[in-house]
Coordinates of C-alpha atoms and ligand atoms in Angstrom, one line a residue:
X1 CA -54.8 -34.7 77.2
X2 CA -55.5 -34.3 73.4
X3 CA -52.9 -35.0 70.8
X4 CA -51.0 -32.0 69.4
X5 CA -51.5 -32.1 65.6
X6 CA -49.8 -28.8 64.9
X7 CA -47.9 -29.1 61.6
X8 CA -45.5 -26.9 59.6
X9 CA -45.8 -26.9 55.9
X10 CA -44.1 -24.4 53.5
X11 CA -43.1 -22.4 56.5
X12 CA -46.8 -22.0 57.5
X13 CA -48.2 -23.2 60.8
X14 CA -51.2 -25.5 60.3
X15 CA -53.5 -26.8 63.1
X16 CA -53.3 -30.3 61.6
X17 CA -51.7 -32.1 58.7
X18 CA -54.8 -32.7 56.6
X19 CA -55.0 -30.5 53.6
X20 CA -58.0 -30.4 51.1
X21 CA -56.2 -30.6 47.8
X22 CA -57.3 -28.7 44.7
X23 CA -60.8 -29.7 43.7
X24 CA -64.2 -28.3 42.8
X25 CA -65.1 -28.5 46.5
X26 CA -63.1 -25.3 47.0
X27 CA -64.4 -23.5 44.0
X28 CA -67.0 -21.5 46.0
X29 CA -66.8 -19.6 49.3
X30 CA -69.6 -21.9 50.7
X31 CA -67.5 -25.0 49.8
X32 CA -64.3 -23.4 51.3
X33 CA -66.2 -22.6 54.5
X34 CA -67.4 -26.2 54.7
X35 CA -63.9 -27.6 54.3
X36 CA -62.6 -25.3 57.0
X37 CA -65.5 -26.2 59.3
X38 CA -64.8 -29.9 58.8
X39 CA -61.3 -29.3 60.1
X40 CA -59.0 -28.9 57.1
X41 CA -55.5 -27.7 58.2
X42 CA -55.2 -25.8 54.9
X43 CA -57.2 -25.5 51.7
X44 CA -55.9 -25.5 48.1
X45 CA -58.1 -23.8 45.6
X46 CA -58.7 -25.3 42.2
X47 CA -56.2 -24.3 39.6
X48 CA -56.0 -21.3 37.4
X49 CA -54.5 -22.6 34.2
X50 CA -51.8 -21.0 32.1
X51 CA -54.1 -21.4 29.1
X52 CA -56.8 -19.3 30.8
X53 CA -54.4 -16.5 31.7
X54 CA -53.1 -16.5 28.1
X55 CA -56.7 -16.3 26.9
X56 CA -57.3 -13.2 29.0
X57 CA -54.0 -11.6 27.9
X58 CA -54.9 -12.3 24.2
X59 CA -58.4 -10.8 24.7
X60 CA -57.1 -7.6 26.3
X61 CA -54.4 -7.2 23.5
X62 CA -57.2 -7.5 20.9
X63 CA -59.2 -4.8 22.8
X64 CA -56.3 -2.3 22.5
X65 CA -55.6 -3.4 18.9
X66 CA -52.2 -5.1 19.6
X67 CA -51.7 -8.6 18.3
X68 CA -55.0 -8.6 16.5
X69 CA -54.1 -11.9 15.0
X70 CA -53.3 -13.5 18.3
X71 CA -54.8 -16.9 18.3
X72 CA -55.6 -18.7 21.5
X73 CA -54.7 -22.2 20.4
X74 CA -56.0 -24.1 23.4
X75 CA -59.3 -22.3 23.7
X76 CA -61.1 -24.8 21.5
X77 CA -60.2 -27.6 23.9
X78 CA -62.0 -26.0 26.8
X79 CA -65.6 -26.0 27.8
X80 CA -67.0 -22.4 27.3
X81 CA -67.3 -21.7 31.0
X82 CA -63.6 -22.5 31.5
X83 CA -62.4 -20.6 28.3
X84 CA -64.2 -17.4 29.3
X85 CA -61.6 -14.6 29.4
X86 CA -62.8 -13.2 32.7
X87 CA -61.8 -16.5 34.6
X88 CA -58.5 -15.1 35.8
X89 CA -60.1 -12.0 37.3
X90 CA -62.8 -14.1 39.0
X91 CA -60.0 -16.3 40.3
X92 CA -58.3 -13.3 42.0
X93 CA -61.7 -12.5 43.6
X94 CA -62.0 -16.1 44.9
X95 CA -58.5 -15.9 46.4
X96 CA -59.3 -12.6 48.1
X97 CA -62.7 -13.7 49.5
X98 CA -61.5 -17.1 50.5
X99 CA -58.5 -15.7 52.4
X100 CA -60.8 -13.5 54.4
X101 CA -63.6 -16.1 54.8
X102 CA -61.6 -18.8 56.7
X103 CA -58.9 -18.9 59.4
X104 CA -56.8 -21.6 57.8
X105 CA -54.3 -20.9 55.1
X106 CA -55.7 -20.7 51.6
X107 CA -53.2 -21.9 49.0
X108 CA -53.9 -20.8 45.4
X109 CA -53.0 -23.1 42.5
X110 CA -51.3 -22.1 39.3
X111 CA -51.2 -24.8 36.6
X112 CA -49.0 -24.6 33.6
X113 CA -45.8 -25.7 31.9
X114 CA -44.1 -22.8 30.0
X115 CA -42.3 -19.7 31.2
X116 CA -44.0 -16.7 29.6
X117 CA -46.1 -13.7 30.5
X118 CA -48.7 -15.7 32.4
X119 CA -46.2 -16.3 35.2
X120 CA -46.7 -12.6 36.2
X121 CA -50.1 -13.6 37.5
X122 CA -48.4 -15.2 40.5
X123 CA -47.7 -11.6 41.9
X124 CA -51.4 -10.8 41.5
X125 CA -52.4 -13.9 43.4
X126 CA -50.0 -12.9 46.2
X127 CA -51.5 -9.4 46.3
X128 CA -55.0 -11.0 46.5
X129 CA -54.0 -12.5 49.8
X130 CA -53.0 -16.2 49.1
X131 CA -51.0 -17.7 51.9
X132 CA -48.9 -19.7 49.3
X133 CA -49.0 -20.8 45.7
X134 CA -49.1 -24.4 44.6
X135 CA -47.6 -24.7 41.1
X136 CA -49.0 -27.7 39.3
X137 CA -46.7 -28.7 36.4
X138 CA -49.0 -31.1 34.6
X139 CA -47.0 -32.0 31.5
X140 CA -47.2 -35.1 29.5
X141 CA -44.1 -34.9 27.2
X142 CA -45.8 -36.6 24.2
X143 CA -43.5 -35.0 21.7
X144 CA -40.6 -37.5 21.1
X145 CA -38.2 -34.5 20.8
X146 CA -38.8 -33.5 24.4
X147 CA -36.0 -35.3 26.3
X148 CA -36.2 -35.9 30.0
X149 CA -33.3 -33.3 30.5
X150 CA -35.4 -30.7 28.6
X151 CA -38.6 -31.5 30.5
X152 CA -36.8 -31.2 33.9
X153 CA -35.0 -28.0 32.9
X154 CA -38.3 -26.4 31.8
X155 CA -39.8 -27.4 35.1
X156 CA -36.9 -25.8 37.0
X157 CA -37.1 -22.7 34.9
X158 CA -40.8 -22.3 35.6
X159 CA -40.3 -22.7 39.3
X160 CA -37.5 -20.1 39.3
X161 CA -39.7 -17.7 37.4
X162 CA -42.5 -18.0 39.8
X163 CA -40.0 -17.8 42.7
X164 CA -38.7 -14.6 41.4
X165 CA -42.2 -13.0 41.1
X166 CA -43.5 -13.6 44.7
X167 CA -42.4 -13.7 48.3
X168 CA -45.0 -16.1 49.5
X169 CA -44.1 -19.8 49.7
X170 CA -44.3 -22.0 46.6
X171 CA -45.1 -25.7 46.5
X172 CA -44.5 -27.7 43.3
X173 CA -47.0 -30.5 42.4
X174 CA -45.6 -33.1 40.1
X175 CA -46.6 -36.4 38.6
X176 CA -44.2 -39.3 39.4
X177 CA -43.2 -40.1 35.9
X178 CA -39.7 -38.5 35.9
X179 CA -36.8 -40.8 35.3
X180 CA -34.9 -39.6 38.4
X181 CA -37.4 -38.0 40.7
X182 CA -35.0 -37.7 43.7
X183 CA -32.5 -35.6 41.7
X184 CA -35.3 -33.4 40.4
X185 CA -36.7 -32.9 43.9
X186 CA -33.3 -31.8 45.1
X187 CA -32.9 -29.4 42.3
X188 CA -36.3 -27.9 43.0
X189 CA -35.4 -27.6 46.6
X190 CA -32.2 -25.7 45.6
X191 CA -34.2 -23.5 43.2
X192 CA -36.3 -22.2 46.1
X193 CA -39.4 -24.5 46.1
X194 CA -40.7 -24.5 49.7
X195 CA -42.6 -27.7 49.2
X196 CA -43.1 -30.7 46.8
X197 CA -46.4 -32.4 46.4
X198 CA -46.1 -36.1 45.6
X199 CA -48.0 -36.8 43.5
X200 CA -50.1 -35.4 40.8
X201 CA -52.3 -38.0 39.1
X202 CA -52.4 -38.4 35.4
X203 CA -55.9 -38.5 34.0
X204 CA -55.3 -40.9 31.1
X205 CA -58.3 -41.9 29.0
X206 CA -59.9 -45.3 28.5
X207 CA -61.3 -46.8 25.4
X208 CA -65.1 -47.4 25.1
X209 CA -65.3 -50.7 23.2
X210 CA -69.0 -50.2 22.2
X211 CA -68.7 -46.6 21.0
X212 CA -65.1 -47.0 19.8
X213 CA -64.3 -43.7 21.3
X214 CA -62.0 -42.3 24.1
X215 CA -63.6 -42.0 27.5
X216 CA -62.6 -38.6 29.1
X217 CA -64.0 -39.1 32.6
X218 CA -62.2 -38.7 35.9
X219 CA -61.7 -41.9 37.8
X220 CA -61.2 -41.2 41.5
X221 CA -58.1 -42.7 43.2
X222 CA -57.7 -45.9 45.2
X223 CA -55.6 -46.4 48.3
X224 CA -53.3 -48.8 46.4
X225 CA -52.0 -45.6 44.7
X226 CA -50.4 -44.5 47.9
X227 CA -47.5 -46.9 47.5
X228 CA -45.5 -44.8 45.1
X229 CA -45.8 -41.8 47.3
X230 CA -44.8 -43.9 50.4
X231 CA -41.7 -45.0 48.5
X232 CA -40.6 -41.5 47.5
X233 CA -41.5 -39.8 50.8
X234 CA -39.4 -42.4 52.7
X235 CA -36.5 -41.7 50.4
X236 CA -36.8 -37.9 50.4
X237 CA -37.5 -37.4 54.1
X238 CA -34.5 -35.7 55.7
X239 CA -32.6 -35.5 52.4
X240 CA -33.8 -32.1 51.2
X241 CA -32.3 -29.0 52.7
X242 CA -35.4 -26.8 52.8
X243 CA -38.5 -28.0 51.0
X244 CA -41.4 -29.6 53.0
X245 CA -43.2 -32.7 51.6
X246 CA -46.9 -33.2 50.9
X247 CA -48.4 -36.6 50.1
X248 CA -51.0 -36.2 47.4
X249 CA -52.7 -39.3 46.2
X250 CA -54.9 -42.2 47.3
X251 CA -56.1 -41.3 50.8
X252 CA -59.4 -42.9 51.7
X253 CA -59.1 -43.7 55.5
X254 CA -57.0 -42.4 58.4
X255 CA -54.7 -45.5 58.0
X256 CA -53.6 -44.0 54.6
X257 CA -52.9 -40.6 56.3
X258 CA -50.9 -42.3 59.1
X259 CA -48.8 -44.3 56.6
X260 CA -47.9 -41.1 54.7
X261 CA -46.9 -39.4 57.9
X262 CA -44.8 -42.3 58.9
X263 CA -43.1 -42.3 55.5
X264 CA -42.2 -38.6 55.9
X265 CA -45.0 -36.4 54.8
X266 CA -45.4 -33.0 56.5
X267 CA -49.0 -32.8 55.3
X268 CA -51.4 -35.2 53.6
X269 CA -53.7 -34.0 50.9
X270 CA -57.0 -35.5 49.8
X271 CA -59.6 -35.0 47.2
X272 CA -61.1 -38.3 46.2
X273 CA -62.1 -39.2 49.7
X274 CA -63.9 -35.9 50.1
X275 CA -65.6 -36.2 46.8
X276 CA -66.8 -39.7 47.7
X277 CA -67.7 -39.0 51.4
X278 CA -68.2 -35.3 51.6
X279 CA -66.1 -32.6 53.3
X280 CA -67.2 -33.9 56.8
X281 CA -64.9 -36.9 56.1
X282 CA -62.0 -34.7 57.2
X283 CA -63.1 -35.0 60.8
X284 CA -63.2 -38.8 60.5
X285 CA -59.6 -38.8 59.1
X286 CA -58.5 -36.5 61.9
X287 CA -60.0 -38.6 64.8
X288 CA -58.5 -41.8 63.3
X289 CA -55.0 -40.2 63.2
X290 CA -55.5 -38.9 66.8
X291 CA -56.6 -42.3 68.1
X292 CA -53.7 -44.1 66.5
X293 CA -51.2 -41.6 67.9
X294 CA -52.8 -41.9 71.4
X295 CA -52.8 -45.8 71.2
X296 CA -49.0 -45.7 70.5
X297 CA -48.4 -43.4 73.4
X298 CA -47.2 -40.5 71.4
X299 CA -48.2 -36.9 72.2
X300 CA -47.6 -35.0 69.0
X301 CA -48.0 -35.7 65.3
X302 CA -44.4 -34.6 64.7
X303 CA -43.2 -37.6 66.7
X304 CA -44.5 -40.1 64.1
X305 CA -43.4 -38.1 61.0
X306 CA -40.7 -40.0 59.1
X307 CA -40.5 -42.9 61.6
X308 CA -40.6 -45.3 58.6
X309 CA -38.1 -43.3 56.5
X310 CA -35.5 -45.0 54.5
X311 CA -32.5 -45.3 56.8
X312 CA -30.1 -46.8 54.3
X313 CA -27.0 -44.7 53.4
X314 CA -27.9 -42.8 50.3
X315 CA -25.1 -44.6 48.3
X316 CA -26.9 -47.9 49.0
X317 CA -30.6 -47.1 48.5
X318 CA -30.7 -48.3 44.9
X319 CA -29.3 -51.7 45.9
X320 CA -31.8 -51.9 48.7
X321 CA -34.7 -51.2 46.4
X322 CA -33.5 -53.9 44.0
X323 CA -33.3 -56.3 46.9
X324 CA -36.9 -55.6 47.9
X325 CA -38.1 -55.9 44.4
X326 CA -36.4 -59.3 43.8
X327 CA -37.6 -60.6 47.2
X328 CA -41.2 -59.6 46.4
X329 CA -41.2 -61.3 43.1
X330 CA -39.4 -64.5 44.1
X331 CA -41.4 -65.1 47.3
X332 CA -44.8 -64.8 45.7
X333 CA -47.0 -67.8 46.4
X334 CA -50.5 -68.4 45.1
X335 CA -53.0 -71.3 44.4
X336 CA -51.6 -71.8 40.8
X337 CA -47.9 -71.6 41.6
X338 CA -46.3 -75.0 41.9
X339 CA -43.1 -75.7 43.7
Ligands
FMN401 C1 -62.7 -33.4 39.9 C2 -61.3 -33.1 40.2 C3 -60.8 -31.8 40.0 C4 -59.5 -31.5 40.3 N1 -59.0 -30.2 40.0 C5 -57.7 -30.0 40.2 C6 -57.2 -28.7 40.0 O1 -57.9 -27.8 39.6 N2 -55.8 -28.5 40.2 C7 -55.0 -29.5 40.7 O2 -53.8 -29.2 40.9 N3 -55.5 -30.7 40.9 C8 -56.8 -31.0 40.7 N4 -57.3 -32.2 41.0 C9 -56.3 -33.2 41.5 C10 -56.4 -33.3 43.0 O3 -56.1 -32.1 43.6 C11 -55.5 -34.4 43.6 O4 -54.2 -34.1 43.3 C12 -55.8 -35.8 43.0 O5 -57.2 -36.0 42.9 C13 -55.2 -36.9 43.8 O6 -55.6 -36.9 45.1 P1 -56.7 -38.0 45.6 O7 -56.1 -39.3 45.4 O8 -57.0 -37.6 47.0 O9 -57.9 -37.8 44.7 C14 -58.6 -32.5 40.8 C15 -59.1 -33.8 41.0 C16 -60.4 -34.1 40.7 C17 -60.9 -35.5 41.0

């Protein structure tokens, strides 16, 4: 008998826990069909950015003579194809067509940081047929006046505003660089987030020593980046009242998927592995997961979820992490270490 891979995420039923995360692979209907045909349990569309919505709003205000001075401050940072003011309308078309084109849930992605008029777009995305919205809060708080308390309360305010605009589920995708991620996750859970995606990657730039310029490329992820996600999933599993958990970074093989499930992920998302190996890689990931589950004599994927969760009483988890940290450093041995 086959393994039952049925999974629940954001209150949706998925046929398996592998989700194609937001990427250019899902920017066309042909690409979305390919991801579905390769076995994705759900597909996240690439993001519609706050700046793009504000650009459209500014353009329509100018057309009707309101806010003739309105200046779209971020427009100049975008390539022209992304800054075009019809991007939001085309995005709604993509949501509508994609939702009809494939059987699996299509999750739209809104990407922004501030609470303002653009948030109303969530309702249009819902009306276009998205099964859920993933809210990507990609904020690098470079201003030294932005305290962590302010950044977290902005994030919560944004989630509440989107929550108030739609009935479909909302997932929140965050980078790991918050000083107390556990507390933030719990507040997001209480604020009505149906899922948390751990983690967004930061696309920090490198320096080209020949040209003496910044390198603005995208470096795809590596499996060593799963460790932070494993840590937080293992601590959050079973400790939120409502929100489901998505693992977001570093998957290359089915081993990475299995580890994330064991740590407590409801679903495991991947982009880099699909950009490297093509959408067909999803079926390789799925058969690897199935084989592992079978070998261990389990029948359903739900049986392995959270098996490796942190079982320490919550009051003791910090001390346990300190213990693990000290043990790792003090037991290191290598060819140049004496004694
Ligand atoms: C080329 C490229 C485009 C991406 N576009 C988006 C996007 O539009 N919205 C978003 O939330 N994430 C986007 N991501 C991030 C991925 O969804 C994912 O979170 C990240 O790549 C980490 O997963 P991975 O380790 O499997 O690559 C993009 C990533 C890449 C490499």
